[in-house]
Coordinates of C-alpha atoms and ligand atoms in Angstrom, one line a residue:
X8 CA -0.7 19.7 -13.2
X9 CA 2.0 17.4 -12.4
X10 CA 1.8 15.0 -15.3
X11 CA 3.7 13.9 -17.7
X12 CA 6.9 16.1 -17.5
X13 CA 8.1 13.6 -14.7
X14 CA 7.0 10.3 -16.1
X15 CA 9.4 8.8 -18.1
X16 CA 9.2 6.1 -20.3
X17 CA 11.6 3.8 -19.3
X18 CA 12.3 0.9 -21.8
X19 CA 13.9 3.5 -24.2
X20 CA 16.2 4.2 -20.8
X21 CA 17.0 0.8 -19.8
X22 CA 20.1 0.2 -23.2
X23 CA 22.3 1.9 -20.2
X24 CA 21.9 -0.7 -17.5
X25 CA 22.7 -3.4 -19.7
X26 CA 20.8 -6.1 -21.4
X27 CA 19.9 -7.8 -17.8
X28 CA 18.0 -5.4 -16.4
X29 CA 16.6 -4.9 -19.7
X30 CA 15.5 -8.8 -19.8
X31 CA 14.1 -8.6 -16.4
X32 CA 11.7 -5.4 -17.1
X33 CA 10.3 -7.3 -20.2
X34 CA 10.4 -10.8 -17.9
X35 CA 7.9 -8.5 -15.6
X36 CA 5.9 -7.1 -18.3
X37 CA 5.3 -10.3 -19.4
X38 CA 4.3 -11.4 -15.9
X39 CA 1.5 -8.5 -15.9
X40 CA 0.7 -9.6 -19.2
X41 CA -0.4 -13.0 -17.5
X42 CA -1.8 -11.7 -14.6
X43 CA -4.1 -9.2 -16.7
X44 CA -4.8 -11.9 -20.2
X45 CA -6.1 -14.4 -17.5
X46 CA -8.0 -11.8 -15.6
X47 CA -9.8 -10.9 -18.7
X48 CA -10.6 -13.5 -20.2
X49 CA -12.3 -15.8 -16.8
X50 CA -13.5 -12.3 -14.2
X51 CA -13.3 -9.0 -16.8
X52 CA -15.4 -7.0 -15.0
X53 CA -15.5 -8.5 -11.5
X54 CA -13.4 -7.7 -9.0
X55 CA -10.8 -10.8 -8.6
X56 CA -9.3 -13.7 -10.8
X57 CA -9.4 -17.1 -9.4
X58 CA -7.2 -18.7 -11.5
X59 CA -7.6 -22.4 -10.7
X60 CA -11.2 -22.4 -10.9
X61 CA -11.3 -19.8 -14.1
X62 CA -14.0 -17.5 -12.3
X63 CA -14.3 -14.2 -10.6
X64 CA -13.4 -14.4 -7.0
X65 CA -15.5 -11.4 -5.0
X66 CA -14.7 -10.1 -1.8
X67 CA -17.4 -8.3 1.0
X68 CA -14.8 -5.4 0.5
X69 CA -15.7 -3.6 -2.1
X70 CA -19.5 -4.5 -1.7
X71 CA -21.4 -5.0 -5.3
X72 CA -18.4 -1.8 -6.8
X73 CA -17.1 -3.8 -9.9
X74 CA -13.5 -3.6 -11.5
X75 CA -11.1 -3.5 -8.5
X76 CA -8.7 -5.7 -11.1
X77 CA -9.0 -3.1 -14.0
X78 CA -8.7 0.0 -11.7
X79 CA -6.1 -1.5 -9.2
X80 CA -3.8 -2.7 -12.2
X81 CA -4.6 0.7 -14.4
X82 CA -1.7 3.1 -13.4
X83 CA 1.1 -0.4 -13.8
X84 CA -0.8 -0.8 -17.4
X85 CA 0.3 2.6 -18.2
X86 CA 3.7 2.8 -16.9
X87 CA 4.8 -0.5 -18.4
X88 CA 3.7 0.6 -21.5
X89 CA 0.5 -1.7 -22.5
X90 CA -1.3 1.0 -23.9
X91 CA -3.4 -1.3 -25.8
X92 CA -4.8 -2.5 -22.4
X93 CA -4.8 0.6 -20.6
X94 CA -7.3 1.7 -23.3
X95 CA -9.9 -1.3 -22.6
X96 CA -9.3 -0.8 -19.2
X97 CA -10.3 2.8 -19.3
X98 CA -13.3 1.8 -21.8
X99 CA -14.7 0.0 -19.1
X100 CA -14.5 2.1 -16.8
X101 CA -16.3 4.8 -18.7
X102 CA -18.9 2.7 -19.5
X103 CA -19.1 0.3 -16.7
X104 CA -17.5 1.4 -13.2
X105 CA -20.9 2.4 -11.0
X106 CA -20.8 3.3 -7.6
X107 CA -24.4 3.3 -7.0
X108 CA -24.5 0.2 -5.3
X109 CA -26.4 -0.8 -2.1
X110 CA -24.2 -2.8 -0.6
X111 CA -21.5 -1.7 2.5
X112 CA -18.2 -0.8 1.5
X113 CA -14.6 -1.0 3.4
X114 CA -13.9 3.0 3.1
X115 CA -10.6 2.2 3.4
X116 CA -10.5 -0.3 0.8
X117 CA -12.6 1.5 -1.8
X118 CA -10.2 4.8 -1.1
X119 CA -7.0 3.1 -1.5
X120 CA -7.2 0.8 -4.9
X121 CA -10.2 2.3 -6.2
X122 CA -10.1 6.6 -5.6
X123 CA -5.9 6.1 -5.6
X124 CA -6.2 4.2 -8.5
X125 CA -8.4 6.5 -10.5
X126 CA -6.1 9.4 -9.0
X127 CA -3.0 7.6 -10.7
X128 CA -4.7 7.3 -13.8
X129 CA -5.4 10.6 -14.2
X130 CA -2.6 11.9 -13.2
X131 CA -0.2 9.7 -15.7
X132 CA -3.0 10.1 -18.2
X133 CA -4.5 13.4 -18.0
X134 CA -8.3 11.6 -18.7
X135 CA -10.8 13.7 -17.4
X136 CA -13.0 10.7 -17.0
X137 CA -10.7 8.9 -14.1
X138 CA -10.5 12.4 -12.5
X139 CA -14.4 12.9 -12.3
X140 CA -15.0 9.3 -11.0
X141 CA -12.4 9.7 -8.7
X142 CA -14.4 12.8 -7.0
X143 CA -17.8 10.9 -7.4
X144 CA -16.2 8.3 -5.2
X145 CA -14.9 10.7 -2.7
X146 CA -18.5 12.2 -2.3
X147 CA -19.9 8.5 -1.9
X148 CA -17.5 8.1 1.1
X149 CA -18.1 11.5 2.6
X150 CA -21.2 10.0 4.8
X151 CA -18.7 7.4 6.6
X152 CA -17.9 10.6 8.4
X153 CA -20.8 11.6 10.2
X154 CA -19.6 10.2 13.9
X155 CA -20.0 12.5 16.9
X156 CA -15.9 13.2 16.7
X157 CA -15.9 12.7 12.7
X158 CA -13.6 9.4 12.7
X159 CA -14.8 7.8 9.8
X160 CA -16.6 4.5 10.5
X161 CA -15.0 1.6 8.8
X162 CA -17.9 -0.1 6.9
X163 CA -20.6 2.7 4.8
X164 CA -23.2 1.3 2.9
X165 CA -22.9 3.7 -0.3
X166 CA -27.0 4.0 -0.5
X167 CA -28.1 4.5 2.7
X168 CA -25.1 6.6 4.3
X169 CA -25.4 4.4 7.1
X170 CA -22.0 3.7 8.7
X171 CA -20.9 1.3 11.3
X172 CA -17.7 -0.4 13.1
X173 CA -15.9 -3.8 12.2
X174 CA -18.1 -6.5 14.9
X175 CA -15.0 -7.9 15.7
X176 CA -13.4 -4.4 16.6
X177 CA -12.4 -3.5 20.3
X178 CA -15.1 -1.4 22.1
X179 CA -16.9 -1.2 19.0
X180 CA -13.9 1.3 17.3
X181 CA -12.5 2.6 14.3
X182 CA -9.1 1.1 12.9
X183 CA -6.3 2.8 12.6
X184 CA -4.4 1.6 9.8
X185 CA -8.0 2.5 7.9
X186 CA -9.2 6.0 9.3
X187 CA -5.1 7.0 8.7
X188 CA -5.0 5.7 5.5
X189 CA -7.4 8.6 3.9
X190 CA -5.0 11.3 3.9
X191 CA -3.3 11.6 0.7
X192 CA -6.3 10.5 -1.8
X193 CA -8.6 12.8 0.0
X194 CA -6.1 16.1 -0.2
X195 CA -5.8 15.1 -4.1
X196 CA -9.7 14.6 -4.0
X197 CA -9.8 18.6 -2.7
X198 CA -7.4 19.8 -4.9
X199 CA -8.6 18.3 -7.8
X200 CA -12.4 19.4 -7.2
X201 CA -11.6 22.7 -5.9
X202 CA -14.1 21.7 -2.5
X203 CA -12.3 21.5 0.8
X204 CA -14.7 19.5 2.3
X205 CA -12.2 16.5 1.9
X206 CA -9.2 17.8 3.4
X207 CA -10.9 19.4 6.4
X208 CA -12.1 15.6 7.2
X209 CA -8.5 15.0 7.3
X210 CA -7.4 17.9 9.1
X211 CA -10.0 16.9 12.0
X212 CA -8.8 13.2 12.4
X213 CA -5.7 15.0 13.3
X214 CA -7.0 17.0 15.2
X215 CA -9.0 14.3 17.7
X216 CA -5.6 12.5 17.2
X217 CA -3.5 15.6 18.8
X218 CA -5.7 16.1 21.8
X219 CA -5.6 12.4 22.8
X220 CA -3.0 10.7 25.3
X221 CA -0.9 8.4 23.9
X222 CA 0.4 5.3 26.0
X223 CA 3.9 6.0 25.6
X224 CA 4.1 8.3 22.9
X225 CA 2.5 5.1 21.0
X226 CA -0.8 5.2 19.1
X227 CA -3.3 2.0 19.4
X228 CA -4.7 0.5 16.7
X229 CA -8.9 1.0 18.0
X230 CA -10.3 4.8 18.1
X231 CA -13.7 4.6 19.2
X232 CA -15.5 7.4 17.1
X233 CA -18.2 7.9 19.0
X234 CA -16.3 8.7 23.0
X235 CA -13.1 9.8 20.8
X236 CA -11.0 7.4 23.4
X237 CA -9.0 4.5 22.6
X238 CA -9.9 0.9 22.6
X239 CA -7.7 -1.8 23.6
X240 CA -3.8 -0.4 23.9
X241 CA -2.9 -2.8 21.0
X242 CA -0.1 -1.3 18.7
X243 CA 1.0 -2.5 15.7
X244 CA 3.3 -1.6 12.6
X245 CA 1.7 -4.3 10.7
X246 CA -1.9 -5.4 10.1
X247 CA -4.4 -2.5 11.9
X248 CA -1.5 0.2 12.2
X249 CA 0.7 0.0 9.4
X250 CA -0.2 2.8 6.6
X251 CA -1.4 5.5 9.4
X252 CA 2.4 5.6 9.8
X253 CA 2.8 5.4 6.3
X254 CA 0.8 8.3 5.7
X255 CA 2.0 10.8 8.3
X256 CA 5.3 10.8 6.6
X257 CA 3.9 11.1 3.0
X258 CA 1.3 13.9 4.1
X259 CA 4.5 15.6 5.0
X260 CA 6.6 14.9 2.1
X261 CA 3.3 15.1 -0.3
X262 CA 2.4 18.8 0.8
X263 CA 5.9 19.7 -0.8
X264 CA 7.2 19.4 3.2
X265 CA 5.1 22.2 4.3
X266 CA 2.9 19.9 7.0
X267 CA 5.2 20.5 9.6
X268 CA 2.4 18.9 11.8
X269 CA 2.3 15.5 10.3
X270 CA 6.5 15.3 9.9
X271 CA 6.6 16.0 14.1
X272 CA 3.4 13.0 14.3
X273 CA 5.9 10.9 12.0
X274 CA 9.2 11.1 13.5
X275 CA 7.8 11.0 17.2
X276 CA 6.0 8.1 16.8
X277 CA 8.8 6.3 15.3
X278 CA 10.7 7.4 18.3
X279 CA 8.3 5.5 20.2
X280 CA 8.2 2.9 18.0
X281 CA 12.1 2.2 18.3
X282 CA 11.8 2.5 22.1
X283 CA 9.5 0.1 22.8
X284 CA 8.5 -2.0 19.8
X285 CA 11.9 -2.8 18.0
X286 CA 14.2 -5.2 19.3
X287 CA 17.2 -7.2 18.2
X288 CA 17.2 -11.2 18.1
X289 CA 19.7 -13.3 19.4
X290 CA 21.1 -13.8 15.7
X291 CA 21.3 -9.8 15.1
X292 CA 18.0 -9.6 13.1
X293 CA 16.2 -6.4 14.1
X294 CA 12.4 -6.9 13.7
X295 CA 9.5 -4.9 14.8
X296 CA 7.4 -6.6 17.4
X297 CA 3.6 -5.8 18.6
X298 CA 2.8 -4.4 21.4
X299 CA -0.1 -5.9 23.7
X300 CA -1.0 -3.3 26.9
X301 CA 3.0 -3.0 27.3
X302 CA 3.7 -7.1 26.7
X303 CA 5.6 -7.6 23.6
X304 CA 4.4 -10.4 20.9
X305 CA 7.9 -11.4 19.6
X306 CA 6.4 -11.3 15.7
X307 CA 6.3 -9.2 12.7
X308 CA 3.8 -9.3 10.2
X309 CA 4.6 -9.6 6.6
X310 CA 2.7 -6.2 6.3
X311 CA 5.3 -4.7 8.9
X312 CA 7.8 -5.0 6.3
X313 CA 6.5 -2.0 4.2
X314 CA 8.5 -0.4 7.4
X315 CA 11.9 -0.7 5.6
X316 CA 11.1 1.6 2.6
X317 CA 9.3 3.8 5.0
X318 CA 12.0 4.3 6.8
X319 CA 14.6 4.6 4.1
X320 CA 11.8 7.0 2.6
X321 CA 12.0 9.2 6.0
X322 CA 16.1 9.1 6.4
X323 CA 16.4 12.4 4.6
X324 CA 14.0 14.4 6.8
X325 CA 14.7 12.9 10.0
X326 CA 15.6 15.1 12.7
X327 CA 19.1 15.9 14.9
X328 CA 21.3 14.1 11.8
X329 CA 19.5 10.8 12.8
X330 CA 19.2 10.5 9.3
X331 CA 22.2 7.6 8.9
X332 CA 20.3 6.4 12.0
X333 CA 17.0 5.5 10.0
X334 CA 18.6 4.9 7.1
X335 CA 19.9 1.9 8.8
X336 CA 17.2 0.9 10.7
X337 CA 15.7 0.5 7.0
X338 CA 18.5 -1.9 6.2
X339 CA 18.0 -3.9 8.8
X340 CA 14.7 -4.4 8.2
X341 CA 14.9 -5.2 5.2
X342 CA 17.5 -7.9 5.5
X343 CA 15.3 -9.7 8.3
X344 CA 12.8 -9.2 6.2
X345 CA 14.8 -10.8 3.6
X346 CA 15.6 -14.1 5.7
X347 CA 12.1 -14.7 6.0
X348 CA 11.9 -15.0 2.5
X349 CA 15.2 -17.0 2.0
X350 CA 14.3 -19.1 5.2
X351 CA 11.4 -21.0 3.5
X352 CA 11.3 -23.8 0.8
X353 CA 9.4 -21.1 -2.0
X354 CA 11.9 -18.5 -0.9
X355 CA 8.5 -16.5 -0.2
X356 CA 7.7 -15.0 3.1
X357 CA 5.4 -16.1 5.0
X358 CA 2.1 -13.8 6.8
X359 CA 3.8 -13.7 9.9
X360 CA 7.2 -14.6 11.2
X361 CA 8.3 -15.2 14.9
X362 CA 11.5 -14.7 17.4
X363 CA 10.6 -16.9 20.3
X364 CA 11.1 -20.3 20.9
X365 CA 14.2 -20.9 19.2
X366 CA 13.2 -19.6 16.1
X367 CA 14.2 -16.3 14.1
X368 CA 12.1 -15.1 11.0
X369 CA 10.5 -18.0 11.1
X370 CA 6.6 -18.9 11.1
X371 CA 5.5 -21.7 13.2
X372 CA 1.8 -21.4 13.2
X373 CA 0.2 -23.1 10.3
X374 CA -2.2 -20.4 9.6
X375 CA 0.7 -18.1 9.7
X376 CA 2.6 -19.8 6.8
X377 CA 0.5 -18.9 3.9
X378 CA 1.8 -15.6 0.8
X379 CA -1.0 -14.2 -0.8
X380 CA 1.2 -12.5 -3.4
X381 CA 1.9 -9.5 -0.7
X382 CA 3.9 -6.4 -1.8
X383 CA 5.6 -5.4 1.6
X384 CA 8.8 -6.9 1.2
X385 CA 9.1 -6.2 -2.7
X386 CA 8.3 -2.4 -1.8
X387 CA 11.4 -2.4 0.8
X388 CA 13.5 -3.6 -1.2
X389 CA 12.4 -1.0 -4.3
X390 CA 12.8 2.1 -1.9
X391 CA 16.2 0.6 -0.9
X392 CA 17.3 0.0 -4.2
X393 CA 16.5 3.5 -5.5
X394 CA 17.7 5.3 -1.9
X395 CA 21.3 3.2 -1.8
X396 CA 21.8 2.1 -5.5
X397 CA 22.7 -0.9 -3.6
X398 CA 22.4 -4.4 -5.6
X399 CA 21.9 -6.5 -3.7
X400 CA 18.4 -5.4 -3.1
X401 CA 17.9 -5.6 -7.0
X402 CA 19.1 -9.1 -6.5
X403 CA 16.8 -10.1 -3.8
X404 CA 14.1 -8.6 -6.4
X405 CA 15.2 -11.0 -8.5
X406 CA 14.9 -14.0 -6.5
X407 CA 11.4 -13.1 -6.1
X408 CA 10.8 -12.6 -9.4
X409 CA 11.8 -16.4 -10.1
X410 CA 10.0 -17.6 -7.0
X411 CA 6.7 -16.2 -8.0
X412 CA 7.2 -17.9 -11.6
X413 CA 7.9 -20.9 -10.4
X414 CA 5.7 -21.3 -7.4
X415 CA 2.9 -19.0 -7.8
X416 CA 2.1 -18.9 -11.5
X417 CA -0.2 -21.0 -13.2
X418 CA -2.1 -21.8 -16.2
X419 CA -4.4 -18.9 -16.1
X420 CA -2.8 -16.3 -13.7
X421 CA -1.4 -16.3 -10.7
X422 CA -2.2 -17.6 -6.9
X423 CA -1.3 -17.4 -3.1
X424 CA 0.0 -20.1 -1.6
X425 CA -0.8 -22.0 1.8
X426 CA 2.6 -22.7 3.0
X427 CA 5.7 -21.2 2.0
X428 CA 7.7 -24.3 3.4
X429 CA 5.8 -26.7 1.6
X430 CA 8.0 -28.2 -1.9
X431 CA 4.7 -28.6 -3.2
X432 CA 2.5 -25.6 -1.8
X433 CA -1.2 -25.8 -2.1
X434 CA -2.5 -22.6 -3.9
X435 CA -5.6 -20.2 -2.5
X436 CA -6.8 -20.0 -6.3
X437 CA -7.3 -15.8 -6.0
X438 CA -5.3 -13.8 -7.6
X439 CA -5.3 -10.6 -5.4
X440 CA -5.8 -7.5 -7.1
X441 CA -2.7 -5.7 -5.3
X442 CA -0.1 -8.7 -7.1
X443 CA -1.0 -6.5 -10.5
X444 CA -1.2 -2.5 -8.3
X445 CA 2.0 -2.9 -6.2
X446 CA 4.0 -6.1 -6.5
X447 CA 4.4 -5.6 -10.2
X448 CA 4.6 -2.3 -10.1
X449 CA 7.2 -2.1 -7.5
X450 CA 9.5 -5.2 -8.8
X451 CA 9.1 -3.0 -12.0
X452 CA 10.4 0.0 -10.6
X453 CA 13.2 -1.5 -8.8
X454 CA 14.7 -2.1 -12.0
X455 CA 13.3 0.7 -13.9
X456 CA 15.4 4.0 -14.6
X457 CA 15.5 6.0 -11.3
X458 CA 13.3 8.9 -13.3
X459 CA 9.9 6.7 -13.9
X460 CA 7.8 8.2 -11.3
X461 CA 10.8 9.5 -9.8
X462 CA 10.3 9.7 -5.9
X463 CA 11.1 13.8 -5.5
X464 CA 7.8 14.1 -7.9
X465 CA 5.4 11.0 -6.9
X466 CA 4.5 9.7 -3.4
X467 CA 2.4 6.2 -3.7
X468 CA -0.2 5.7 -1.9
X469 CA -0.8 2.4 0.4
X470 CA -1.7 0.5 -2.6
X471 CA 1.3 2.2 -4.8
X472 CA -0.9 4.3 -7.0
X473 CA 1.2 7.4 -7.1
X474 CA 0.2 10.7 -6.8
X475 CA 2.3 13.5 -7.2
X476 CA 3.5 15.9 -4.9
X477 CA 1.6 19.3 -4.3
X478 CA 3.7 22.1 -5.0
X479 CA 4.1 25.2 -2.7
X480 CA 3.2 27.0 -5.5
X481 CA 0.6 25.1 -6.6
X482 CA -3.2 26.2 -5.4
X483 CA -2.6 25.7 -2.1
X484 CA -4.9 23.3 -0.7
X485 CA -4.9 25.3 3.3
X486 CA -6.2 28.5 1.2
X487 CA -9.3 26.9 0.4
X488 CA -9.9 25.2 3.6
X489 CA -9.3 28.7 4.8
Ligands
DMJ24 C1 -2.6 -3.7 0.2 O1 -4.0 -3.7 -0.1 C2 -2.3 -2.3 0.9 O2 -0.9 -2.2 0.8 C3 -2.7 -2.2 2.3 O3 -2.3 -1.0 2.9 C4 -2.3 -3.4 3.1 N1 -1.8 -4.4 2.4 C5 -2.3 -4.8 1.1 C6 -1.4 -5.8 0.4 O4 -0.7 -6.6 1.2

């Protein structure tokens, strides 16, 4: 098992980068102290903090499933070191976590925090009881598959079986930021349970994926799973299409590069992605734009900006010596990412930001403006940092770090915000369970020795619950498909 070995404590490690860095990891920890104090002590148990109102916040997401907090913020308990913590946490998952619920689920939200979080914490912790409720989970979620092509369904209702599509969904279809995001938990959830039925659910989506036409050599975001054709020719590297991408390249670099399959998906879609989605604005910021039916929308999400790290994650592997090529690309992605955050009166980003009428990295529709303590830019900047050693991106960190604390933290916790260009921005009151999974986790890392969760051993998943990579010579997963 990969465990331990590769997890290194870092605050022992930190003496050599000076007292700074040293004062900002323990400035973090104290910020996930906050986060997680407040969350026990008003919602323990439920799934969300409000932190204005002092109550549990719950979300249709995860249905009546309890503890999204406690097993979203698990694996960032461990590797910061608040063992104290990470021992109620598990406590309650032993004696409380329950999936027999009745209501419907969001597969791909229940996959992402709650099997990759109880994946991470087995991993880092070796606790047999995260691994077994991890694989109870997976079993749960298996029925979400049953479609004439086997495209999972977004919605399941955990009792019943009974899966069904998003209403608001084009031509009644699956999503594909949600039936790509499955890929790396459900390998681990075969692997770890010694039944293949997991990864052969993965194998198929790729396979239905292979055999269909893409508009360009792009892939929409709607799949219906019932005709196996697309929906509307929407594409998107934010919201809808984001972690599919994501997850091609991990898949490859997770199976120890061996999935030659999902590295060609990866780097050809890019290709397509450059051709036709990213552009340069007036000012030189590159940004990644959406693509309606061939008609460009001149915007990029705040999810988009994940892009960056993936990219600068890909350089190494990309093919023809294109690799300076994306590592760039990552750059400059990050930087306009960057101005989006430096461009507003928080120095936060807001949800979406727009190059058309006169504006760059800007947002000019009000219910565009609002940060509900997102990771995406944090993450680019932490997969820059540790790819380029550059320091500036541990500087932007920084800034972010200090505009969190002094717009988004409150009395008990901390919350979105409305408008990122408001000097006195009206907070949502929910703190989100991915501020304690990734954004502290990731501003952690970036100033973390480069061997916690070093990235040859660990690939995080979309909600940066790492999982390590699978070995060649591990048990190979394909043999027991086989
Ligand atoms: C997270 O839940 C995951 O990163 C997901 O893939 C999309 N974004 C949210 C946080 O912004």
């Amino acid at each position: 098992m990969t465990t331990k070995s590769n997890l290194k404590r870092s605050v022992p490690c930190v003496a050599v980068f000076g007292s700074v860095v040293h004062n900002v990891m323990v400035a973090e920890i104290k910020m996930m102290k906050h986060a997680w104090e407040n969350y026990k002590r008003h919602a323990w148990g439920s799934n969300e903090l409000k932190p204005l109102s002092k109550q549990h916040h719950s979300s249709s997401l995860f249905g009546t499933i309890r503890g999204a907090t406690i097993v979203d913020a698990l694996d960032t308990l461990y590797i910061m070191g608040m063992h104290d913590e990470f021992k109620e946490a598990k406590e309650w998952v032993e004696k409380n976590l329950d999936f027999n619920v009745h209501a419907e689920v969001s597969v791909f939200e229940v996959n992402i925090r709650f099997v990759g979080g109880l994946l991470s914490a087995y991993y880092l912790s070796g606790e047999e009881v995260f691994r077994t409720k991890a694989v109870e989970l997976g079993e749960k979620l298996l029925p979400a598959f049953n479609t004439p092509t086997g495209i999972p369904w977004a919605l399941l209702n955990m009792k019943s079986g009974i899966g069904r599509n998003w209403p608001w969904a084009s031509g009644g279809s699956s999503i594909l930021a949600e039936f790509g995001t499955l890929h790396l938990e459900f390998m681990h959830l075969s692997q770890l349970s010694g039944n293949p039925v997991f990864a052969e659910k993965m194998m198929n989506i790729r396979k239905v994926l292979n055999r269909l036409d893409k508009p360009q050599g792009l892939y929409p975001n709607y799949l219906n799973p019932n005709s196996g054709q697309w929906g509307q020719h929407h594409v998107s590297v934010g919201g809808l299409g984001d972690s599919f991408y994501e997850y091609l390249l991990k898949a490859w670099l997770m199976s120890d590069k061996t999935d030659e399959e999902a590295r060609k998906m990866y780097y050809d879609a890019v290709q397509a992605i450059e051709t036709h989605l990213i552009r340069k604005s007036n000012g030189g910021l590159k940004y990644i734009a959406e693509w309606k039916g061939g008609l460009l929308e001149h915007k990029m999400g705040h999810l988009t900006c994940f892009a960056g790290g993936m990219f600068a994650l890909g350089a190494d592997g990309a093919p023809e010596e294109s690799s300076s090529h994306h590592m760039e690309l990552a750059a400059e992605i990050a930087q306009t990412c960057h101005e989006s955050y430096v461009r507003s009166a928080t120095k936060l980003g807001p949800e979406a930001f727009r190059f058309d009428g006169g504006v760059e990295a800007i947002a000019t529709r009000q219910n565009e403006k609002y940060y509900i303590l997102r990771p995406e830019v944090i993450e680019t900047h932490m997969y820059m940092w540790r790819l380029t050693h550059d320091p500036k991106y541990r500087q932007w960190g920084w800034e972010a770090v200090q505009a969190l604390e002094k717009t988004c933290r409150v009395a008990s916790g901390y919350s979105g915000i409305r408008d990122v260009y408001s000097n006195q921005p009206i907070h949502d009151d929910v703190q989100q369970s991915f501020f304690l999974a990734e954004t502290l986790k990731y501003l952690y890392l970036m100033f973390s020795d480069d061997d916690l969760l070093p990235l040859e051993h660990w690939i995080f998943n979309s909600e940066a619950h790492p999982l390590p990579i699978i070995r060649k010579d591990s048990q190979a997963i394909d043999n027991k498909i086989d």
